[in-house]
Amino acid sequence: MFQAPSVFQRAPLPPATRESTRESEPRHEQTLTATAPRPSTGPGAPEVAAPAPAAARKRDPYFDNVKYLAIVLVAVAHAWEPVMDGSRATRALYMIVYTFHMPAFILISGYFSRSFDMTPSKVKRLITGVAVPYVLFETAYSLFKRYADDSPDMAISLLDPFFLTWFLIALFIWRVTTPIWRTLRHPLPVALAIAMLASVSPDIGDDLDLQRVLQFLPFFVLGLLLKPEHFQLVRRREVRLLSVPLFAGALLFAYWIAPRMQLGWLYRANSAQEMDAPWWSGAVMTLAMFGCALALTIGFLAWVPGRARWFTVLGAGTICGYLLHGFLIKGAEYAGLFDRYTWLSDPVGLVVVSLAAAVAVTLMCTPLVGRALKWATEPDMTWAFRKDPAKR
């Protein structure tokens, strides 16, 4: 839910670190800036060449590959939901994918949010790139259900995210709090404690989907703590080899536990009490699911190609794929497609549904769609903001 499901300036860093500090939504850009030694200013200091001009903007293909593959998993998993009943194997695969696909997306969003602060330019991009799309698509999805599903009582409420729009409001909240997490000495344990408390607090309610916001928070905070070298470690050959038995074991375990486990633990949208489980199980499952999600996310990231592939360019358009594919899934559901064609629940039908979802979300991530939808996903809105005093 899987883009995030924005363009921020990055401060120049020494070449040795090459840390990207550009924030990421499902459409981030990365800029590598050349730096020169600081000139001496003392008396008689030799002349030093001026700093090299900024290099052309360049995206890291690895992260674009991660985002594209993650959004495909999001779309395919959403397509499985209406047809997986009765298939234990599909339910197991669904559980595996749901364990890590949003944590991976959120972790990457946190990684590219490391330099976010409350400067006017970044606040503007947060509003235009996250808040405005949330308002537009929350309204669009509500109206779509009202008329396509013949639900005249469907209200338009910006406080109660519908379907996949929860990720946008969550990303807004997480990013606004980034300076706090960057200030704390031990932010990850604090985030885990908050997630555990949320899982045992049924009174939080549904406003802004705060249960998900708080229970998924540790993955965003972990992303804030990561550095480029951590991804280099994950992409080592040894990690890739270890991930094979990891996923095999996870699949066997998921197949065994599929009939016994509530899917609500994967969605993180409710407290333990709301799922009729003992209150203490919320804290236990929060830690257990965090560990499982982290392990599978590492395995996923290990196998993502680091070089440019045919789909790399699509990584820049995952915001469109994320926000649009829900109309396809919900439209098919409202039209009764899955009820009418029961063969879609058979093995062949599941393959057809998976391929259709993957192809559809791929087309939605193309640059053509991105340009056509730019007015909604990254509007200019210069008229709505004061000029940045620093640029006057």
mmCIF file of C-alpha atoms in Angstrom:
data_model
loop_
_atom_site.group_PDB
_atom_site.id
_atom_site.type_symbol
_atom_site.label_atom_id
_atom_site.label_comp_id
_atom_site.label_asym_id
_atom_site.label_seq_id
_atom_site.Cartn_x
_atom_site.Cartn_y
_atom_site.Cartn_z
ATOM 1 C CA MET A 1 0.000 0.000 0.000
ATOM 2 C CA PHE A 2 1.558 0.157 -1.307
ATOM 3 C CA GLN A 3 5.462 5.782 -3.557
ATOM 4 C CA ALA A 4 3.960 5.637 -1.157
ATOM 5 C CA PRO A 5 1.374 4.024 -1.269
ATOM 6 C CA SER A 6 8.229 13.812 -3.842
ATOM 7 C CA VAL A 7 11.114 16.019 -4.846
ATOM 8 C CA PHE A 8 13.113 17.460 -1.992
ATOM 9 C CA GLN A 9 16.503 19.074 -2.121
ATOM 10 C CA ARG A 10 19.372 17.201 -0.613
ATOM 11 C CA ALA A 11 22.283 18.819 1.158
ATOM 12 C CA PRO A 12 25.717 18.163 -0.395
ATOM 13 C CA LEU A 13 27.577 15.350 1.322
ATOM 14 C CA PRO A 14 31.174 14.184 1.121
ATOM 15 C CA PRO A 15 31.721 11.751 -1.763
ATOM 16 C CA ALA A 16 32.700 9.030 0.714
ATOM 17 C CA THR A 17 29.189 8.761 2.103
ATOM 18 C CA ARG A 18 27.073 9.307 -1.008
ATOM 19 C CA GLU A 19 23.983 9.332 1.232
ATOM 20 C CA SER A 20 20.856 10.291 -0.599
ATOM 21 C CA THR A 21 18.855 12.722 1.483
ATOM 22 C CA ARG A 22 16.062 13.358 -0.916
ATOM 23 C CA GLU A 23 12.723 12.461 0.591
ATOM 24 C CA SER A 24 10.727 9.796 -1.118
ATOM 25 C CA GLU A 25 7.105 9.378 -1.788
ATOM 26 C CA PRO A 26 6.041 7.013 -4.465
ATOM 27 C CA ARG A 27 7.609 9.488 -6.955
ATOM 28 C CA HIS A 28 10.912 10.660 -5.411
ATOM 29 C CA GLU A 29 13.909 11.991 -7.312
ATOM 30 C CA GLN A 30 17.506 11.555 -6.241
ATOM 31 C CA THR A 31 20.259 14.049 -6.896
ATOM 32 C CA LEU A 32 23.949 13.309 -6.616
ATOM 33 C CA THR A 33 25.846 16.554 -6.059
ATOM 34 C CA ALA A 34 29.543 16.913 -6.626
ATOM 35 C CA THR A 35 31.417 18.692 -3.847
ATOM 36 C CA ALA A 36 34.815 20.320 -3.733
ATOM 37 C CA PRO A 37 37.176 20.894 -0.793
ATOM 38 C CA ARG A 38 36.317 23.966 1.255
ATOM 39 C CA PRO A 39 38.633 26.815 0.276
ATOM 40 C CA SER A 40 40.942 28.260 2.886
ATOM 41 C CA THR A 41 40.087 31.781 3.930
ATOM 42 C CA GLY A 42 43.244 32.692 5.821
ATOM 43 C CA PRO A 43 45.762 35.345 4.738
ATOM 44 C CA GLY A 44 47.821 34.255 1.772
ATOM 45 C CA ALA A 45 45.641 31.251 1.116
ATOM 46 C CA PRO A 46 46.190 29.784 -2.344
ATOM 47 C CA GLU A 47 43.472 30.108 -4.909
ATOM 48 C CA VAL A 48 41.153 27.145 -4.925
ATOM 49 C CA ALA A 49 38.910 26.058 -7.747
ATOM 50 C CA ALA A 50 35.258 26.895 -7.298
ATOM 51 C CA PRO A 51 32.939 24.066 -6.309
ATOM 52 C CA ALA A 52 32.008 21.840 -9.192
ATOM 53 C CA PRO A 53 28.566 22.483 -10.662
ATOM 54 C CA ALA A 54 25.791 20.188 -9.531
ATOM 55 C CA ALA A 55 25.699 16.959 -11.464
ATOM 56 C CA ALA A 56 22.748 16.093 -13.574
ATOM 57 C CA ARG A 57 19.930 14.540 -11.660
ATOM 58 C CA LYS A 58 20.299 10.812 -11.491
ATOM 59 C CA ARG A 59 17.990 8.220 -10.013
ATOM 60 C CA ASP A 60 19.294 5.120 -8.306
ATOM 61 C CA PRO A 61 17.850 2.222 -10.351
ATOM 62 C CA TYR A 62 17.895 -0.084 -7.335
ATOM 63 C CA PHE A 63 15.320 1.917 -5.403
ATOM 64 C CA ASP A 64 13.156 2.410 -8.468
ATOM 65 C CA ASN A 65 13.250 -1.365 -8.955
ATOM 66 C CA VAL A 66 12.266 -1.874 -5.311
ATOM 67 C CA LYS A 67 9.300 0.461 -5.625
ATOM 68 C CA TYR A 68 8.036 -1.046 -8.867
ATOM 69 C CA LEU A 69 8.257 -4.637 -7.644
ATOM 70 C CA ALA A 70 6.649 -3.690 -4.340
ATOM 71 C CA ILE A 71 3.720 -1.966 -6.035
ATOM 72 C CA VAL A 72 3.167 -5.015 -8.245
ATOM 73 C CA LEU A 73 2.954 -7.143 -5.111
ATOM 74 C CA VAL A 74 0.494 -4.672 -3.592
ATOM 75 C CA ALA A 75 -1.772 -4.827 -6.642
ATOM 76 C CA VAL A 76 -1.594 -8.612 -6.960
ATOM 77 C CA ALA A 77 -2.341 -9.115 -3.269
ATOM 78 C CA HIS A 78 -5.356 -6.799 -3.509
ATOM 79 C CA ALA A 79 -6.566 -8.791 -6.524
ATOM 80 C CA TRP A 80 -6.295 -12.042 -4.545
ATOM 81 C CA GLU A 81 -8.580 -10.877 -1.749
ATOM 82 C CA PRO A 82 -11.917 -11.493 -3.510
ATOM 83 C CA VAL A 83 -10.902 -14.907 -4.925
ATOM 84 C CA MET A 84 -8.698 -16.585 -2.335
ATOM 85 C CA ASP A 85 -11.469 -18.040 -0.177
ATOM 86 C CA GLY A 86 -11.343 -21.818 -0.363
ATOM 87 C CA SER A 87 -7.719 -21.941 -1.472
ATOM 88 C CA ARG A 88 -5.350 -22.579 1.396
ATOM 89 C CA ALA A 89 -2.288 -22.192 -0.841
ATOM 90 C CA THR A 90 -3.435 -18.786 -2.112
ATOM 91 C CA ARG A 91 -4.194 -17.651 1.415
ATOM 92 C CA ALA A 92 -0.685 -18.703 2.449
ATOM 93 C CA LEU A 93 0.876 -16.773 -0.448
ATOM 94 C CA TYR A 94 -1.295 -13.797 0.420
ATOM 95 C CA MET A 95 -0.083 -13.908 4.015
ATOM 96 C CA ILE A 96 3.549 -14.035 2.895
ATOM 97 C CA VAL A 97 3.156 -11.049 0.581
ATOM 98 C CA TYR A 98 1.165 -9.046 3.111
ATOM 99 C CA THR A 99 3.769 -9.679 5.765
ATOM 100 C CA PHE A 100 6.432 -7.666 3.956
ATOM 101 C CA HIS A 101 5.174 -5.687 0.954
ATOM 102 C CA MET A 102 3.902 -2.639 2.864
ATOM 103 C CA PRO A 103 6.712 -2.777 5.452
ATOM 104 C CA ALA A 104 9.191 -2.693 2.540
ATOM 105 C CA PHE A 105 7.404 0.254 0.951
ATOM 106 C CA ILE A 106 7.226 2.104 4.269
ATOM 107 C CA LEU A 107 10.871 1.394 5.086
ATOM 108 C CA ILE A 108 11.975 2.870 1.744
ATOM 109 C CA SER A 109 9.743 5.892 2.358
ATOM 110 C CA GLY A 110 11.442 6.405 5.703
ATOM 111 C CA TYR A 111 14.882 6.041 4.139
ATOM 112 C CA PHE A 112 14.190 8.871 1.698
ATOM 113 C CA SER A 113 12.609 11.029 4.389
ATOM 114 C CA ARG A 114 15.799 11.332 6.439
ATOM 115 C CA SER A 115 16.462 14.965 5.611
ATOM 116 C CA PHE A 116 12.902 16.176 6.021
ATOM 117 C CA ASP A 117 12.554 19.245 8.185
ATOM 118 C CA MET A 118 9.950 21.931 8.478
ATOM 119 C CA THR A 119 11.511 24.328 5.982
ATOM 120 C CA PRO A 120 8.944 26.048 3.726
ATOM 121 C CA SER A 121 10.020 24.259 0.537
ATOM 122 C CA LYS A 122 9.722 20.807 2.078
ATOM 123 C CA VAL A 123 6.452 21.579 3.800
ATOM 124 C CA LYS A 124 5.085 22.760 0.460
ATOM 125 C CA ARG A 125 6.113 19.509 -1.225
ATOM 126 C CA LEU A 126 4.623 17.502 1.616
ATOM 127 C CA ILE A 127 1.301 19.275 1.185
ATOM 128 C CA THR A 128 1.207 19.120 -2.616
ATOM 129 C CA GLY A 129 2.665 15.618 -2.889
ATOM 130 C CA VAL A 130 0.851 13.868 -0.024
ATOM 131 C CA ALA A 131 -1.932 15.918 1.566
ATOM 132 C CA VAL A 132 -3.567 17.143 -1.643
ATOM 133 C CA PRO A 133 -3.535 13.692 -3.327
ATOM 134 C CA TYR A 134 -5.064 12.280 -0.148
ATOM 135 C CA VAL A 135 -7.947 14.755 -0.267
ATOM 136 C CA LEU A 136 -8.536 14.203 -3.988
ATOM 137 C CA PHE A 137 -8.378 10.408 -3.991
ATOM 138 C CA GLU A 138 -10.209 9.929 -0.703
ATOM 139 C CA THR A 139 -13.031 11.938 -2.250
ATOM 140 C CA ALA A 140 -12.773 10.058 -5.558
ATOM 141 C CA TYR A 141 -12.876 6.615 -3.946
ATOM 142 C CA SER A 142 -15.832 7.588 -1.764
ATOM 143 C CA LEU A 143 -17.792 8.890 -4.760
ATOM 144 C CA PHE A 144 -16.819 5.821 -6.775
ATOM 145 C CA LYS A 145 -18.291 3.534 -4.133
ATOM 146 C CA ARG A 146 -21.370 5.714 -3.759
ATOM 147 C CA TYR A 147 -22.295 5.515 -7.445
ATOM 148 C CA ALA A 148 -20.595 2.376 -8.781
ATOM 149 C CA ASP A 149 -21.673 0.246 -5.822
ATOM 150 C CA ASP A 150 -25.076 1.914 -5.465
ATOM 151 C CA SER A 151 -24.248 3.083 -1.943
ATOM 152 C CA PRO A 152 -25.954 6.485 -1.619
ATOM 153 C CA ASP A 153 -25.176 6.612 2.097
ATOM 154 C CA MET A 154 -21.423 6.455 1.494
ATOM 155 C CA ALA A 155 -20.065 9.566 3.204
ATOM 156 C CA ILE A 156 -17.037 11.569 2.143
ATOM 157 C CA SER A 157 -14.936 11.783 5.271
ATOM 158 C CA LEU A 158 -11.340 12.900 5.299
ATOM 159 C CA LEU A 159 -11.037 11.547 8.847
ATOM 160 C CA ASP A 160 -11.835 7.962 7.893
ATOM 161 C CA PRO A 161 -9.534 6.818 5.037
ATOM 162 C CA PHE A 162 -11.213 4.455 2.599
ATOM 163 C CA PHE A 163 -9.385 1.412 1.217
ATOM 164 C CA LEU A 164 -5.792 2.240 0.206
ATOM 165 C CA THR A 165 -5.794 5.996 0.892
ATOM 166 C CA TRP A 166 -4.704 5.318 4.464
ATOM 167 C CA PHE A 167 -1.087 5.185 3.295
ATOM 168 C CA LEU A 168 -1.118 8.826 2.211
ATOM 169 C CA ILE A 169 -2.373 10.167 5.518
ATOM 170 C CA ALA A 170 0.024 7.834 7.330
ATOM 171 C CA LEU A 171 2.947 9.081 5.245
ATOM 172 C CA PHE A 172 1.946 12.669 6.022
ATOM 173 C CA ILE A 173 1.925 12.007 9.766
ATOM 174 C CA TRP A 174 5.154 10.002 9.716
ATOM 175 C CA ARG A 175 6.992 12.637 7.717
ATOM 176 C CA VAL A 176 5.787 15.530 9.847
ATOM 177 C CA THR A 177 7.165 13.726 12.909
ATOM 178 C CA THR A 178 10.514 12.947 11.243
ATOM 179 C CA PRO A 179 12.406 15.705 13.123
ATOM 180 C CA ILE A 180 11.284 14.112 16.399
ATOM 181 C CA TRP A 181 12.598 10.666 15.458
ATOM 182 C CA ARG A 182 15.844 12.178 14.202
ATOM 183 C CA THR A 183 16.308 13.863 17.589
ATOM 184 C CA LEU A 184 15.701 10.862 19.855
ATOM 185 C CA ARG A 185 18.653 8.770 20.983
ATOM 186 C CA HIS A 186 16.826 5.434 20.604
ATOM 187 C CA PRO A 187 13.956 6.087 18.181
ATOM 188 C CA LEU A 188 13.285 2.502 17.093
ATOM 189 C CA PRO A 189 12.576 1.104 20.592
ATOM 190 C CA VAL A 190 10.301 4.091 21.220
ATOM 191 C CA ALA A 191 8.439 3.466 17.944
ATOM 192 C CA LEU A 192 8.070 -0.228 18.798
ATOM 193 C CA ALA A 193 6.719 0.664 22.234
ATOM 194 C CA ILE A 194 4.166 2.985 20.643
ATOM 195 C CA ALA A 195 3.127 0.263 18.192
ATOM 196 C CA MET A 196 2.726 -2.236 21.024
ATOM 197 C CA LEU A 197 0.617 0.186 23.051
ATOM 198 C CA ALA A 198 -1.568 0.904 20.020
ATOM 199 C CA SER A 199 -2.184 -2.812 19.516
ATOM 200 C CA VAL A 200 -3.742 -3.053 22.993
ATOM 201 C CA SER A 201 -5.699 0.230 22.847
ATOM 202 C CA PRO A 202 -9.156 -0.287 21.289
ATOM 203 C CA ASP A 203 -10.215 3.271 22.147
ATOM 204 C CA ILE A 204 -7.933 4.791 19.493
ATOM 205 C CA GLY A 205 -10.786 4.520 17.002
ATOM 206 C CA ASP A 206 -10.813 4.818 13.227
ATOM 207 C CA ASP A 207 -9.963 8.506 12.820
ATOM 208 C CA LEU A 208 -7.117 8.908 10.310
ATOM 209 C CA ASP A 209 -6.610 5.134 10.569
ATOM 210 C CA LEU A 210 -4.340 5.798 13.549
ATOM 211 C CA GLN A 211 -4.077 2.105 14.401
ATOM 212 C CA ARG A 212 -2.247 1.494 11.124
ATOM 213 C CA VAL A 213 -0.295 4.731 11.430
ATOM 214 C CA LEU A 214 1.040 3.717 14.847
ATOM 215 C CA GLN A 215 1.464 -0.015 14.260
ATOM 216 C CA PHE A 216 3.393 0.489 11.000
ATOM 217 C CA LEU A 217 5.430 3.351 12.504
ATOM 218 C CA PRO A 218 8.507 1.219 13.422
ATOM 219 C CA PHE A 219 9.194 0.449 9.756
ATOM 220 C CA PHE A 220 9.241 4.138 8.846
ATOM 221 C CA VAL A 221 11.510 4.940 11.792
ATOM 222 C CA LEU A 222 13.818 2.070 10.846
ATOM 223 C CA GLY A 223 14.058 3.534 7.346
ATOM 224 C CA LEU A 224 15.123 6.865 8.859
ATOM 225 C CA LEU A 225 18.018 5.084 10.577
ATOM 226 C CA LEU A 226 19.320 3.247 7.517
ATOM 227 C CA LYS A 227 22.331 4.278 5.487
ATOM 228 C CA PRO A 228 23.467 3.293 1.976
ATOM 229 C CA GLU A 229 25.929 0.756 3.376
ATOM 230 C CA HIS A 230 23.067 -1.139 4.996
ATOM 231 C CA PHE A 231 21.532 -1.756 1.587
ATOM 232 C CA GLN A 232 24.916 -2.874 0.308
ATOM 233 C CA LEU A 233 25.029 -5.479 3.066
ATOM 234 C CA VAL A 234 21.514 -6.669 2.253
ATOM 235 C CA ARG A 235 22.406 -7.128 -1.420
ATOM 236 C CA ARG A 236 25.345 -9.435 -0.752
ATOM 237 C CA ARG A 237 25.322 -12.882 -2.350
ATOM 238 C CA GLU A 238 25.243 -14.591 1.042
ATOM 239 C CA VAL A 239 22.019 -12.795 1.957
ATOM 240 C CA ARG A 240 20.401 -13.784 -1.324
ATOM 241 C CA LEU A 241 21.278 -17.423 -0.766
ATOM 242 C CA LEU A 242 19.984 -17.358 2.812
ATOM 243 C CA SER A 243 16.729 -15.778 1.668
ATOM 244 C CA VAL A 244 15.834 -18.871 -0.381
ATOM 245 C CA PRO A 245 15.367 -21.219 2.609
ATOM 246 C CA LEU A 246 13.869 -18.264 4.499
ATOM 247 C CA PHE A 247 11.028 -17.846 2.007
ATOM 248 C CA ALA A 248 10.611 -21.602 1.647
ATOM 249 C CA GLY A 249 10.263 -21.983 5.389
ATOM 250 C CA ALA A 250 7.949 -18.990 5.589
ATOM 251 C CA LEU A 251 5.711 -20.478 2.894
ATOM 252 C CA LEU A 252 5.474 -23.816 4.701
ATOM 253 C CA PHE A 253 4.700 -22.066 7.982
ATOM 254 C CA ALA A 254 2.108 -19.834 6.311
ATOM 255 C CA TYR A 255 0.438 -22.870 4.736
ATOM 256 C CA TRP A 256 0.211 -24.504 8.162
ATOM 257 C CA ILE A 257 -1.052 -21.442 9.996
ATOM 258 C CA ALA A 258 -3.328 -20.068 7.225
ATOM 259 C CA PRO A 259 -6.573 -21.611 8.576
ATOM 260 C CA ARG A 260 -5.688 -20.658 12.145
ATOM 261 C CA MET A 261 -4.517 -17.038 11.944
ATOM 262 C CA GLN A 262 -6.673 -13.928 11.574
ATOM 263 C CA LEU A 263 -5.632 -11.742 8.669
ATOM 264 C CA GLY A 264 -6.239 -8.713 10.860
ATOM 265 C CA TRP A 265 -2.784 -9.194 12.377
ATOM 266 C CA LEU A 266 -1.320 -8.473 8.926
ATOM 267 C CA TYR A 267 -3.455 -5.395 8.300
ATOM 268 C CA ARG A 268 -2.590 -3.784 11.657
ATOM 269 C CA ALA A 269 -5.860 -1.873 11.526
ATOM 270 C CA ASN A 270 -7.312 -3.080 14.837
ATOM 271 C CA SER A 271 -6.301 -3.715 18.399
ATOM 272 C CA ALA A 272 -6.078 -7.221 19.827
ATOM 273 C CA GLN A 273 -9.337 -6.753 21.743
ATOM 274 C CA GLU A 274 -11.169 -5.766 18.538
ATOM 275 C CA MET A 275 -10.085 -9.094 17.042
ATOM 276 C CA ASP A 276 -11.400 -10.983 20.092
ATOM 277 C CA ALA A 277 -7.877 -11.850 21.225
ATOM 278 C CA PRO A 278 -6.353 -11.438 24.702
ATOM 279 C CA TRP A 279 -5.024 -7.918 25.221
ATOM 280 C CA TRP A 280 -1.459 -9.092 25.838
ATOM 281 C CA SER A 281 -1.374 -10.860 22.471
ATOM 282 C CA GLY A 282 -1.309 -7.456 20.782
ATOM 283 C CA ALA A 283 2.116 -6.631 22.186
ATOM 284 C CA VAL A 284 3.448 -10.114 21.473
ATOM 285 C CA MET A 285 2.174 -10.144 17.894
ATOM 286 C CA THR A 286 3.512 -6.635 17.276
ATOM 287 C CA LEU A 287 7.047 -7.794 18.037
ATOM 288 C CA ALA A 288 6.590 -11.128 16.245
ATOM 289 C CA MET A 289 5.167 -9.510 13.108
ATOM 290 C CA PHE A 290 7.885 -6.863 13.124
ATOM 291 C CA GLY A 291 10.555 -9.570 13.195
ATOM 292 C CA CYS A 292 8.878 -11.629 10.454
ATOM 293 C CA ALA A 293 8.268 -8.581 8.267
ATOM 294 C CA LEU A 294 11.854 -7.395 8.672
ATOM 295 C CA ALA A 295 13.291 -10.806 7.773
ATOM 296 C CA LEU A 296 11.129 -11.158 4.662
ATOM 297 C CA THR A 297 11.777 -7.541 3.662
ATOM 298 C CA ILE A 298 15.520 -8.195 3.795
ATOM 299 C CA GLY A 299 15.022 -11.295 1.664
ATOM 300 C CA PHE A 300 12.974 -9.291 -0.837
ATOM 301 C CA LEU A 301 15.466 -6.426 -0.999
ATOM 302 C CA ALA A 302 18.325 -8.896 -1.479
ATOM 303 C CA TRP A 303 16.856 -10.143 -4.768
ATOM 304 C CA VAL A 304 15.923 -6.775 -6.272
ATOM 305 C CA PRO A 305 18.290 -6.079 -9.199
ATOM 306 C CA GLY A 306 20.634 -3.160 -8.724
ATOM 307 C CA ARG A 307 21.035 -2.284 -12.388
ATOM 308 C CA ALA A 308 18.565 -0.668 -14.737
ATOM 309 C CA ARG A 309 15.977 -3.035 -16.182
ATOM 310 C CA TRP A 310 13.042 -2.521 -18.524
ATOM 311 C CA PHE A 311 10.811 -1.757 -15.544
ATOM 312 C CA THR A 312 13.185 0.623 -13.741
ATOM 313 C CA VAL A 313 11.612 3.723 -15.283
ATOM 314 C CA LEU A 314 8.265 2.616 -13.858
ATOM 315 C CA GLY A 315 9.572 3.067 -10.325
ATOM 316 C CA ALA A 316 9.095 6.818 -10.700
ATOM 317 C CA GLY A 317 5.383 6.333 -11.327
ATOM 318 C CA THR A 318 4.394 4.069 -8.459
ATOM 319 C CA ILE A 319 2.222 6.795 -6.904
ATOM 320 C CA CYS A 320 -0.073 6.534 -9.926
ATOM 321 C CA GLY A 321 -0.035 2.733 -9.860
ATOM 322 C CA TYR A 322 -0.851 2.721 -6.169
ATOM 323 C CA LEU A 323 -3.686 5.225 -6.338
ATOM 324 C CA LEU A 324 -5.262 3.975 -9.577
ATOM 325 C CA HIS A 325 -5.207 0.198 -9.243
ATOM 326 C CA GLY A 326 -7.739 0.365 -6.417
ATOM 327 C CA PHE A 327 -10.380 1.603 -8.873
ATOM 328 C CA LEU A 328 -9.790 -1.500 -10.985
ATOM 329 C CA ILE A 329 -10.052 -3.874 -8.016
ATOM 330 C CA LYS A 330 -13.054 -2.160 -6.472
ATOM 331 C CA GLY A 331 -14.723 -1.710 -9.864
ATOM 332 C CA ALA A 332 -14.536 -5.442 -10.542
ATOM 333 C CA GLU A 333 -15.884 -6.117 -7.067
ATOM 334 C CA TYR A 334 -18.775 -3.634 -7.389
ATOM 335 C CA ALA A 335 -19.684 -5.105 -10.789
ATOM 336 C CA GLY A 336 -19.926 -8.577 -9.260
ATOM 337 C CA LEU A 337 -17.207 -9.894 -11.546
ATOM 338 C CA PHE A 338 -15.747 -12.255 -8.950
ATOM 339 C CA ASP A 339 -19.194 -13.569 -7.987
ATOM 340 C CA ARG A 340 -20.240 -14.091 -11.579
ATOM 341 C CA TYR A 341 -17.093 -15.867 -12.738
ATOM 342 C CA THR A 342 -16.430 -18.321 -9.949
ATOM 343 C CA TRP A 343 -13.682 -20.012 -11.986
ATOM 344 C CA LEU A 344 -11.450 -17.074 -11.043
ATOM 345 C CA SER A 345 -11.016 -18.810 -7.683
ATOM 346 C CA ASP A 346 -9.560 -21.888 -9.410
ATOM 347 C CA PRO A 347 -5.785 -22.210 -9.929
ATOM 348 C CA VAL A 348 -6.035 -21.048 -13.544
ATOM 349 C CA GLY A 349 -8.263 -18.159 -12.541
ATOM 350 C CA LEU A 350 -5.843 -17.084 -9.836
ATOM 351 C CA VAL A 351 -3.059 -16.952 -12.415
ATOM 352 C CA VAL A 352 -5.265 -14.871 -14.714
ATOM 353 C CA VAL A 353 -6.193 -12.499 -11.883
ATOM 354 C CA SER A 354 -2.532 -12.149 -10.855
ATOM 355 C CA LEU A 355 -1.331 -11.434 -14.387
ATOM 356 C CA ALA A 356 -4.153 -8.972 -15.013
ATOM 357 C CA ALA A 357 -3.349 -7.054 -11.827
ATOM 358 C CA ALA A 358 0.395 -7.022 -12.581
ATOM 359 C CA VAL A 359 -0.097 -5.820 -16.158
ATOM 360 C CA ALA A 360 -2.662 -3.206 -15.144
ATOM 361 C CA VAL A 361 -0.523 -1.668 -12.399
ATOM 362 C CA THR A 362 2.487 -1.721 -14.729
ATOM 363 C CA LEU A 363 0.587 0.327 -17.300
ATOM 364 C CA MET A 364 -0.550 2.692 -14.559
ATOM 365 C CA CYS A 365 3.078 3.369 -13.602
ATOM 366 C CA THR A 366 4.130 4.462 -17.102
ATOM 367 C CA PRO A 367 5.390 8.026 -17.644
ATOM 368 C CA LEU A 368 2.396 8.798 -19.883
ATOM 369 C CA VAL A 369 -0.023 8.142 -17.030
ATOM 370 C CA GLY A 370 2.216 10.070 -14.646
ATOM 371 C CA ARG A 371 2.125 13.144 -16.858
ATOM 372 C CA ALA A 372 -1.628 12.889 -17.316
ATOM 373 C CA LEU A 373 -2.194 12.617 -13.549
ATOM 374 C CA LYS A 374 0.407 15.152 -12.460
ATOM 375 C CA TRP A 375 -2.286 17.720 -11.664
ATOM 376 C CA ALA A 376 -3.511 15.391 -8.896
ATOM 377 C CA THR A 377 -0.335 13.688 -7.664
ATOM 378 C CA GLU A 378 2.044 16.650 -7.674
ATOM 379 C CA PRO A 379 0.173 19.887 -8.381
ATOM 380 C CA ASP A 380 2.181 23.084 -8.544
ATOM 381 C CA MET A 381 -0.122 25.238 -6.386
ATOM 382 C CA THR A 382 2.368 28.098 -6.257
ATOM 383 C CA TRP A 383 -0.599 30.392 -5.760
ATOM 384 C CA ALA A 384 -1.342 28.822 -2.379
ATOM 385 C CA PHE A 385 2.024 29.464 -0.717
ATOM 386 C CA ARG A 386 4.078 32.436 0.334
ATOM 387 C CA LYS A 387 7.460 32.867 -1.222
ATOM 388 C CA ASP A 388 10.294 31.232 0.666
ATOM 389 C CA PRO A 389 12.159 34.058 2.467
ATOM 390 C CA ALA A 390 15.436 32.250 1.838
ATOM 391 C CA LYS A 391 14.888 32.556 -1.929
ATOM 392 C CA ARG A 392 13.988 36.220 -2.024
#
